[in-house]
Tab-separated table of C-alpha atoms and ligand atoms in Angstrom:
chain	number	residue	atom	x	y	z
F	1	MET	CA	51.841	-111.165	78.669
F	2	SER	CA	51.100	-113.502	75.790
F	3	PHE	CA	50.631	-112.530	72.195
F	4	THR	CA	46.960	-113.427	72.443
F	5	SER	CA	46.181	-111.300	75.434
F	6	THR	CA	48.131	-108.374	74.064
F	7	PHE	CA	46.388	-108.775	70.770
F	8	THR	CA	43.000	-108.786	72.460
F	9	ARG	CA	43.966	-105.583	74.218
F	10	LEU	CA	44.732	-104.102	70.805
F	11	THR	CA	41.617	-105.313	69.028
F	12	LEU	CA	39.395	-104.121	71.833
F	13	GLY	CA	41.042	-100.739	71.721
F	14	VAL	CA	40.519	-100.431	67.996
F	15	SER	CA	36.865	-101.375	68.079
F	16	LEU	CA	36.188	-99.050	70.993
F	17	ALA	CA	37.873	-96.273	69.117
F	18	LEU	CA	35.937	-97.054	65.960
F	19	GLY	CA	32.701	-97.024	67.931
F	20	THR	CA	33.290	-93.422	68.943
F	21	LEU	CA	35.013	-92.461	65.748
F	22	GLY	CA	33.034	-89.305	65.088
F	23	SER	CA	33.804	-87.472	68.288
F	24	ALA	CA	37.229	-89.020	68.941
F	25	GLN	CA	38.412	-88.040	65.512
F	26	ALA	CA	37.002	-84.570	65.640
F	27	ALA	CA	38.684	-83.971	68.984
F	28	ASN	CA	42.059	-85.534	68.263
F	29	ASP	CA	42.680	-85.034	64.590
F	30	ASP	CA	45.734	-82.986	65.365
F	31	VAL	CA	47.414	-85.591	67.554
F	32	LYS	CA	50.855	-86.269	66.189
F	33	MET	CA	53.453	-88.708	67.527
F	34	GLY	CA	56.905	-89.820	66.452
F	35	PHE	CA	58.057	-93.392	65.854
F	36	ILE	CA	61.854	-93.486	66.022
F	37	VAL	CA	63.816	-96.663	65.215
F	38	LYS	CA	67.495	-97.559	65.460
F	39	LYS	CA	67.667	-99.453	62.143
F	40	PRO	CA	65.210	-97.957	59.661
F	41	GLU	CA	66.443	-100.161	56.809
F	42	GLN	CA	65.653	-103.470	58.586
F	43	ALA	CA	62.428	-105.232	57.659
F	44	TRP	CA	61.411	-105.636	61.312
F	45	PHE	CA	61.464	-101.864	61.875
F	46	ILE	CA	59.968	-100.991	58.481
F	47	ASN	CA	56.978	-103.153	59.324
F	48	GLU	CA	56.697	-101.840	62.868
F	49	GLN	CA	56.602	-98.213	61.674
F	50	ARG	CA	54.186	-99.056	58.869
F	51	ALA	CA	51.811	-100.796	61.292
F	52	ALA	CA	51.840	-97.781	63.642
F	53	THR	CA	51.143	-95.443	60.735
F	54	GLU	CA	48.234	-97.563	59.554
F	55	LEU	CA	46.716	-97.639	63.020
F	56	GLY	CA	47.005	-93.854	63.102
F	57	GLU	CA	45.123	-93.655	59.815
F	58	GLU	CA	42.394	-95.895	61.237
F	59	MET	CA	42.103	-94.056	64.547
F	60	GLY	CA	42.748	-90.514	63.378
F	61	PHE	CA	46.253	-89.554	64.513
F	62	GLU	CA	49.476	-88.912	62.641
F	63	VAL	CA	52.671	-90.929	63.004
F	64	VAL	CA	55.955	-89.312	61.956
F	65	ARG	CA	58.489	-92.036	61.112
F	66	LEU	CA	62.068	-91.136	61.949
F	67	ALA	CA	65.493	-92.776	62.054
F	68	GLY	CA	67.582	-92.673	65.216
F	69	GLU	CA	70.765	-94.545	64.391
F	70	ASP	CA	72.879	-92.793	67.021
F	71	GLY	CA	72.382	-90.464	69.973
F	72	GLN	CA	72.803	-87.278	67.955
F	73	GLN	CA	70.222	-88.355	65.392
F	74	VAL	CA	67.741	-89.290	68.125
F	75	LEU	CA	68.075	-85.901	69.820
F	76	SER	CA	67.606	-84.080	66.479
F	77	ALA	CA	64.573	-86.264	65.771
F	78	ILE	CA	63.058	-85.212	69.120
F	79	ASP	CA	63.725	-81.511	68.340
F	80	ASN	CA	62.143	-82.021	64.945
F	81	LEU	CA	59.083	-83.677	66.487
F	82	ASN	CA	58.690	-80.852	68.960
F	83	SER	CA	58.770	-78.245	66.227
F	84	GLN	CA	56.017	-80.193	64.446
F	85	GLY	CA	53.878	-80.176	67.583
F	86	ALA	CA	54.159	-83.890	68.387
F	87	LYS	CA	52.999	-84.848	71.874
F	88	GLY	CA	55.267	-87.856	72.301
F	89	PHE	CA	57.064	-90.694	70.593
F	90	VAL	CA	57.629	-94.428	70.528
F	91	ILE	CA	61.294	-95.360	70.256
F	92	CYS	CA	63.603	-98.329	69.770
F	93	PRO	CA	66.847	-96.624	70.824
F	94	PRO	CA	70.214	-97.218	69.098
F	95	ASP	CA	71.803	-97.736	72.518
F	96	VAL	CA	69.736	-98.470	75.615
F	97	ARG	CA	72.147	-96.455	77.783
F	98	LEU	CA	70.973	-93.294	76.011
F	99	GLY	CA	67.747	-93.600	78.010
F	100	PRO	CA	68.460	-90.808	80.546
F	101	ALA	CA	69.622	-88.353	77.835
F	102	ILE	CA	66.590	-89.103	75.674
F	103	MET	CA	64.239	-88.682	78.631
F	104	ASN	CA	65.864	-85.345	79.532
F	105	ARG	CA	65.186	-83.986	76.101
F	106	ALA	CA	61.649	-85.380	75.984
F	107	ASN	CA	60.849	-83.963	79.429
F	108	GLN	CA	62.061	-80.511	78.363
F	109	TYR	CA	59.341	-80.576	75.723
F	110	GLY	CA	56.730	-82.271	77.894
F	111	MET	CA	56.629	-85.258	75.540
F	112	LYS	CA	55.447	-88.733	76.539
F	113	VAL	CA	57.734	-91.646	75.707
F	114	VAL	CA	57.107	-95.366	75.173
F	115	THR	CA	59.964	-97.729	74.318
F	116	VAL	CA	59.571	-100.676	71.980
F	117	ASP	CA	61.897	-103.721	71.601
F	118	ASP	CA	64.955	-102.324	73.403
F	119	ARG	CA	64.299	-101.003	76.902
F	120	PHE	CA	66.137	-97.998	78.354
F	121	VAL	CA	68.574	-98.667	81.170
F	122	GLY	CA	69.488	-96.058	83.762
F	123	SER	CA	72.951	-95.152	85.102
F	124	ASP	CA	72.577	-98.020	87.604
F	125	GLY	CA	72.314	-100.498	84.727
F	126	GLU	CA	68.691	-101.335	85.616
F	127	PRO	CA	65.677	-100.829	83.331
F	128	ILE	CA	64.069	-97.386	83.630
F	129	GLU	CA	60.756	-98.632	85.039
F	130	ASP	CA	59.100	-95.290	84.665
F	131	VAL	CA	59.082	-95.452	80.867
F	132	PRO	CA	56.407	-97.848	79.575
F	133	HIS	CA	57.893	-100.625	77.465
F	134	LEU	CA	56.705	-103.327	75.084
F	135	GLY	CA	59.147	-105.949	73.882
F	136	MET	CA	59.575	-109.646	73.329
F	137	SER	CA	60.035	-112.015	76.190
F	138	GLY	CA	63.733	-112.440	75.423
F	139	TYR	CA	64.638	-115.422	77.581
F	140	LYS	CA	61.595	-117.517	76.619
F	141	ILE	CA	61.988	-116.794	72.945
F	142	GLY	CA	65.663	-117.681	73.261
F	143	GLN	CA	64.643	-121.013	74.804
F	144	GLN	CA	62.386	-121.648	71.806
F	145	VAL	CA	65.418	-121.077	69.570
F	146	GLY	CA	67.492	-123.596	71.557
F	147	GLU	CA	64.684	-126.153	71.500
F	148	ALA	CA	64.197	-125.737	67.748
F	149	ILE	CA	67.919	-126.267	67.158
F	150	ALA	CA	67.951	-129.362	69.386
F	151	ALA	CA	64.925	-130.851	67.611
F	152	GLU	CA	66.545	-130.329	64.232
F	153	MET	CA	69.870	-131.857	65.389
F	154	GLU	CA	67.867	-134.896	66.454
F	155	ALA	CA	66.001	-135.000	63.162
F	156	ARG	CA	69.319	-134.968	61.304
F	157	GLY	CA	70.784	-137.602	63.628
F	158	TRP	CA	73.795	-135.491	64.666
F	159	ASP	CA	76.015	-136.510	67.567
F	160	PRO	CA	76.143	-133.340	69.709
F	161	GLN	CA	79.756	-134.080	70.702
F	162	GLU	CA	80.703	-133.380	67.118
F	163	VAL	CA	78.728	-130.214	66.638
F	164	ALA	CA	79.959	-126.647	67.161
F	165	ALA	CA	77.515	-123.980	68.309
F	166	LEU	CA	78.253	-120.520	66.993
F	167	ARG	CA	76.803	-118.150	69.572
F	168	ILE	CA	76.767	-114.644	68.144
F	169	THR	CA	76.422	-112.360	71.164
F	170	ASN	CA	75.728	-108.728	71.956
F	171	TYR	CA	76.001	-108.381	75.706
F	172	GLU	CA	75.653	-104.579	75.586
F	173	LEU	CA	71.962	-105.024	74.860
F	174	PRO	CA	69.994	-106.721	77.663
F	175	THR	CA	67.299	-108.191	75.370
F	176	ALA	CA	70.053	-109.703	73.213
F	177	LYS	CA	71.740	-111.308	76.206
F	178	GLU	CA	68.434	-112.704	77.473
F	179	ARG	CA	67.749	-114.265	74.089
F	180	THR	CA	71.133	-115.946	73.651
F	181	ASP	CA	71.146	-117.010	77.319
F	182	GLY	CA	67.734	-118.639	76.848
F	183	ALA	CA	68.942	-120.509	73.778
F	184	THR	CA	72.138	-121.625	75.521
F	185	ASP	CA	70.257	-122.912	78.572
F	186	ALA	CA	67.828	-124.883	76.417
F	187	LEU	CA	70.708	-126.465	74.498
F	188	LEU	CA	72.629	-127.365	77.674
F	189	GLU	CA	69.510	-128.827	79.194
F	190	TRP	CA	69.073	-130.992	76.135
F	191	GLY	CA	72.654	-132.261	76.566
F	192	PHE	CA	74.701	-130.078	74.278
F	193	PRO	CA	78.361	-129.998	75.410
F	194	GLU	CA	79.251	-126.600	76.854
F	195	ASP	CA	82.805	-126.754	75.498
F	196	ASN	CA	81.471	-126.801	71.958
F	197	ILE	CA	79.809	-123.416	72.324
F	198	LEU	CA	81.980	-120.845	70.571
F	199	ASP	CA	81.416	-117.130	71.107
F	200	ALA	CA	81.364	-114.520	68.376
F	201	PRO	CA	80.690	-111.085	69.929
F	202	GLN	CA	79.169	-108.684	67.415
F	203	GLN	CA	79.466	-104.886	67.569
F	204	ASN	CA	75.946	-104.201	66.386
F	205	THR	CA	72.681	-106.056	65.709
F	206	ASP	CA	72.917	-106.477	61.943
F	207	THR	CA	74.065	-108.959	59.325
F	208	SER	CA	77.429	-107.400	58.531
F	209	SER	CA	78.560	-107.165	62.158
F	210	ALA	CA	77.532	-110.798	62.663
F	211	PHE	CA	79.383	-111.878	59.535
F	212	SER	CA	82.560	-110.168	60.771
F	213	ALA	CA	82.193	-111.749	64.205
F	214	ALA	CA	81.442	-115.241	62.867
F	215	SER	CA	84.111	-115.551	60.184
F	216	PRO	CA	87.230	-115.913	62.378
F	217	VAL	CA	85.442	-118.349	64.714
F	218	ILE	CA	84.446	-120.657	61.872
F	219	SER	CA	87.848	-120.381	60.262
F	220	LYS	CA	89.677	-121.318	63.499
F	221	ASN	CA	87.458	-124.333	64.132
F	222	GLY	CA	87.537	-125.999	60.749
F	223	ASP	CA	87.597	-129.481	62.275
F	224	PHE	CA	83.870	-129.289	63.082
F	225	GLU	CA	81.710	-130.529	60.238
F	226	HIS	CA	78.383	-129.641	61.785
F	227	TRP	CA	77.399	-126.214	63.062
F	228	VAL	CA	74.418	-124.673	64.790
F	229	ILE	CA	74.063	-120.886	64.829
F	230	TYR	CA	72.064	-118.552	67.044
F	231	ALA	CA	71.981	-114.853	67.911
F	232	LEU	CA	69.597	-112.128	69.044
F	233	ASN	CA	67.875	-111.869	65.670
F	234	GLU	CA	67.610	-113.418	62.228
F	235	GLU	CA	69.698	-110.705	60.573
F	236	SER	CA	72.631	-111.776	62.754
F	237	VAL	CA	72.019	-115.505	62.231
F	238	LEU	CA	72.001	-114.789	58.487
F	239	GLY	CA	75.433	-113.150	58.903
F	240	GLY	CA	76.635	-116.377	60.553
F	241	VAL	CA	75.098	-118.538	57.823
F	242	ARG	CA	76.727	-116.418	55.082
F	243	ALA	CA	80.073	-116.809	56.878
F	244	SER	CA	79.588	-120.602	57.054
F	245	GLU	CA	78.949	-120.681	53.308
F	246	GLN	CA	82.126	-118.732	52.715
F	247	TYR	CA	84.067	-121.479	54.500
F	248	GLY	CA	82.471	-124.130	52.303
F	249	LEU	CA	79.940	-125.516	54.795
F	250	LYS	CA	76.846	-126.902	53.091
F	251	ALA	CA	73.233	-126.185	53.991
F	252	GLU	CA	72.776	-129.695	55.378
F	253	ASP	CA	75.700	-129.170	57.789
F	254	VAL	CA	74.342	-125.974	59.314
F	255	ILE	CA	71.289	-125.253	61.484
F	256	GLY	CA	70.736	-121.540	62.021
F	257	VAL	CA	67.685	-120.386	63.956
F	258	GLY	CA	66.916	-116.679	64.252
F	259	ILE	CA	64.347	-114.448	65.920
F	260	ASN	CA	61.944	-111.840	64.406
F	261	GLY	CA	60.047	-113.323	61.440
F	262	SER	CA	60.533	-110.324	59.211
F	263	GLY	CA	61.150	-109.789	55.497
F	264	ALA	CA	64.765	-110.918	55.991
F	265	ALA	CA	63.524	-114.422	56.848
F	266	PHE	CA	60.831	-114.437	54.146
F	267	ALA	CA	63.472	-113.680	51.510
F	268	GLU	CA	65.642	-116.539	52.774
F	269	PHE	CA	62.754	-119.044	52.838
F	270	SER	CA	61.773	-117.983	49.311
F	271	ARG	CA	65.120	-119.004	47.829
F	272	GLU	CA	64.891	-121.948	45.497
F	273	ASN	CA	67.265	-124.103	47.544
F	274	PRO	CA	67.267	-124.355	51.332
F	275	THR	CA	70.204	-122.732	53.133
F	276	GLY	CA	71.668	-123.246	56.598
F	277	PHE	CA	69.006	-120.843	57.883
F	278	HIS	CA	66.632	-123.473	59.229
F	279	GLY	CA	64.077	-121.241	60.930
F	280	THR	CA	63.278	-118.240	63.043
F	281	VAL	CA	61.061	-117.572	66.040
F	282	ALA	CA	58.561	-115.079	64.669
F	283	VAL	CA	57.111	-112.305	66.771
F	284	SER	CA	54.540	-109.881	65.431
F	285	SER	CA	56.285	-106.631	64.531
F	286	THR	CA	52.838	-105.552	63.316
F	287	MET	CA	51.452	-105.938	66.821
F	288	HIS	CA	54.513	-104.254	68.403
F	289	GLY	CA	54.009	-101.217	66.129
F	290	ARG	CA	50.234	-100.999	66.548
F	291	GLN	CA	50.115	-101.659	70.263
F	292	THR	CA	52.791	-99.141	71.241
F	293	ALA	CA	51.252	-96.451	69.020
F	294	GLU	CA	47.822	-97.130	70.469
F	295	ASP	CA	49.158	-97.080	74.034
F	296	LEU	CA	50.863	-93.742	73.452
F	297	TYR	CA	47.755	-92.317	71.795
F	298	THR	CA	45.583	-93.306	74.759
F	299	TRP	CA	48.139	-91.817	77.121
F	300	ILE	CA	48.215	-88.536	75.194
F	301	THR	CA	44.465	-88.224	74.742
F	302	GLU	CA	43.103	-89.761	77.940
F	303	GLY	CA	46.019	-89.496	80.337
F	304	GLU	CA	46.089	-93.234	80.915
F	305	LYS	CA	49.698	-94.402	81.261
F	306	PRO	CA	50.467	-97.730	79.508
F	307	PRO	CA	51.613	-100.801	81.487
F	308	ALA	CA	55.229	-100.619	82.686
F	309	ASN	CA	56.294	-103.695	80.751
F	310	THR	CA	54.458	-105.851	78.210
F	311	GLU	CA	56.202	-109.035	77.041
F	312	THR	CA	55.241	-110.713	73.781
F	313	SER	CA	55.781	-114.298	72.663
F	314	GLY	CA	56.831	-116.065	69.462
F	315	THR	CA	56.106	-118.943	67.073
F	316	LEU	CA	58.666	-121.077	65.246
F	317	MET	CA	58.676	-120.357	61.527
F	318	THR	CA	60.499	-122.619	59.070
F	319	ARG	CA	60.668	-123.037	55.323
F	320	ASP	CA	57.646	-125.372	55.626
F	321	ASN	CA	55.198	-123.153	57.512
F	322	TRP	CA	56.425	-119.604	57.100
F	323	GLU	CA	53.557	-118.381	54.957
F	324	ALA	CA	50.921	-119.668	57.389
F	325	VAL	CA	52.702	-118.202	60.425
F	326	ARG	CA	53.156	-114.928	58.590
F	327	GLU	CA	49.443	-114.715	58.028
F	328	GLU	CA	48.585	-115.752	61.565
F	329	LEU	CA	50.765	-112.985	62.997
F	330	GLY	CA	49.480	-110.369	60.559
F	331	LEU	CA	52.918	-109.799	59.042
C	1	FCA	C1	66.050	-105.756	68.872
C	1	FCA	C2	66.671	-106.387	67.642
C	1	FCA	C3	65.674	-106.395	66.487
C	1	FCA	C4	64.377	-107.030	66.944
C	1	FCA	C5	63.833	-106.283	68.111
C	1	FCA	C6	62.549	-106.872	68.612
C	1	FCA	O1	65.880	-104.398	68.663
C	1	FCA	O2	67.818	-105.658	67.245
C	1	FCA	O3	66.190	-107.126	65.404
C	1	FCA	O4	64.620	-108.364	67.313
C	1	FCA	O5	64.780	-106.310	69.174
């Protein structure tokens, strides 16, 4: 589903709800839901939780924002929500394989669950279809990353044979793999030499794990003067860019393209001098937060289960257009 159609679904929902505000609010004032995220300090998740909370204020329900950085913390958060009388929660889990354990606990309490961003996988390694999910269309957004990198290599007149691609991977997380696979395929299709793609597996999805993964790869391949960098998100690409700087690579020799379009990218684009972080494919964390909260609210109050899987799309954001794209996506 495209951003536009999802957004229409959201706007319609809000205006319908506003139209019946009096009775809806009187009836459902006590509706409380949790919004649990794996990385509460990251700008993407801060914005997502804020957007859900604001929608709750508009529509008359309460959102309890919680951190779930590991399995234990998620289970305690669910216990906590139950003791507060919450009827369900939206979650981006710290590990998608926790899905069955999280669902066990939620089912014990009769809570409804919607996943956002990272989709639960069952013991068979397949997505748990039963739990409604909203997340980005990983492969397509990855392709946009690859295409943006290729276009910028062309603009800079680089010979691809002499460029190294630093691919920061996290194959434990399906959405991460889809994104880096999409970027890789787009680059290969454009004619990038496969042998020049160098892997840097990261342990997590943040800047420091990407920095640790990238450093040895850059250090071992010092004969490359030009580098392109991609990963599942902009935080990780920033880790790669910081590592490239540490090895003395200049901004004009590096093309990093991330994914998210969050405060991490805005801070980088606001620096006085450009860095190797060329751009990021922005997705609306505002819409992800609002839509999932609204879907869960409708499910709780009207019994209407949200769609099994909603996929959102992205827009390339660079130093030149980031403010306009930010506004367009309501970020
Ligand atoms: C994953 C990533 C986040 C964000 C989100 C949509 O959870 O870790 O940075 O890209 O998907």
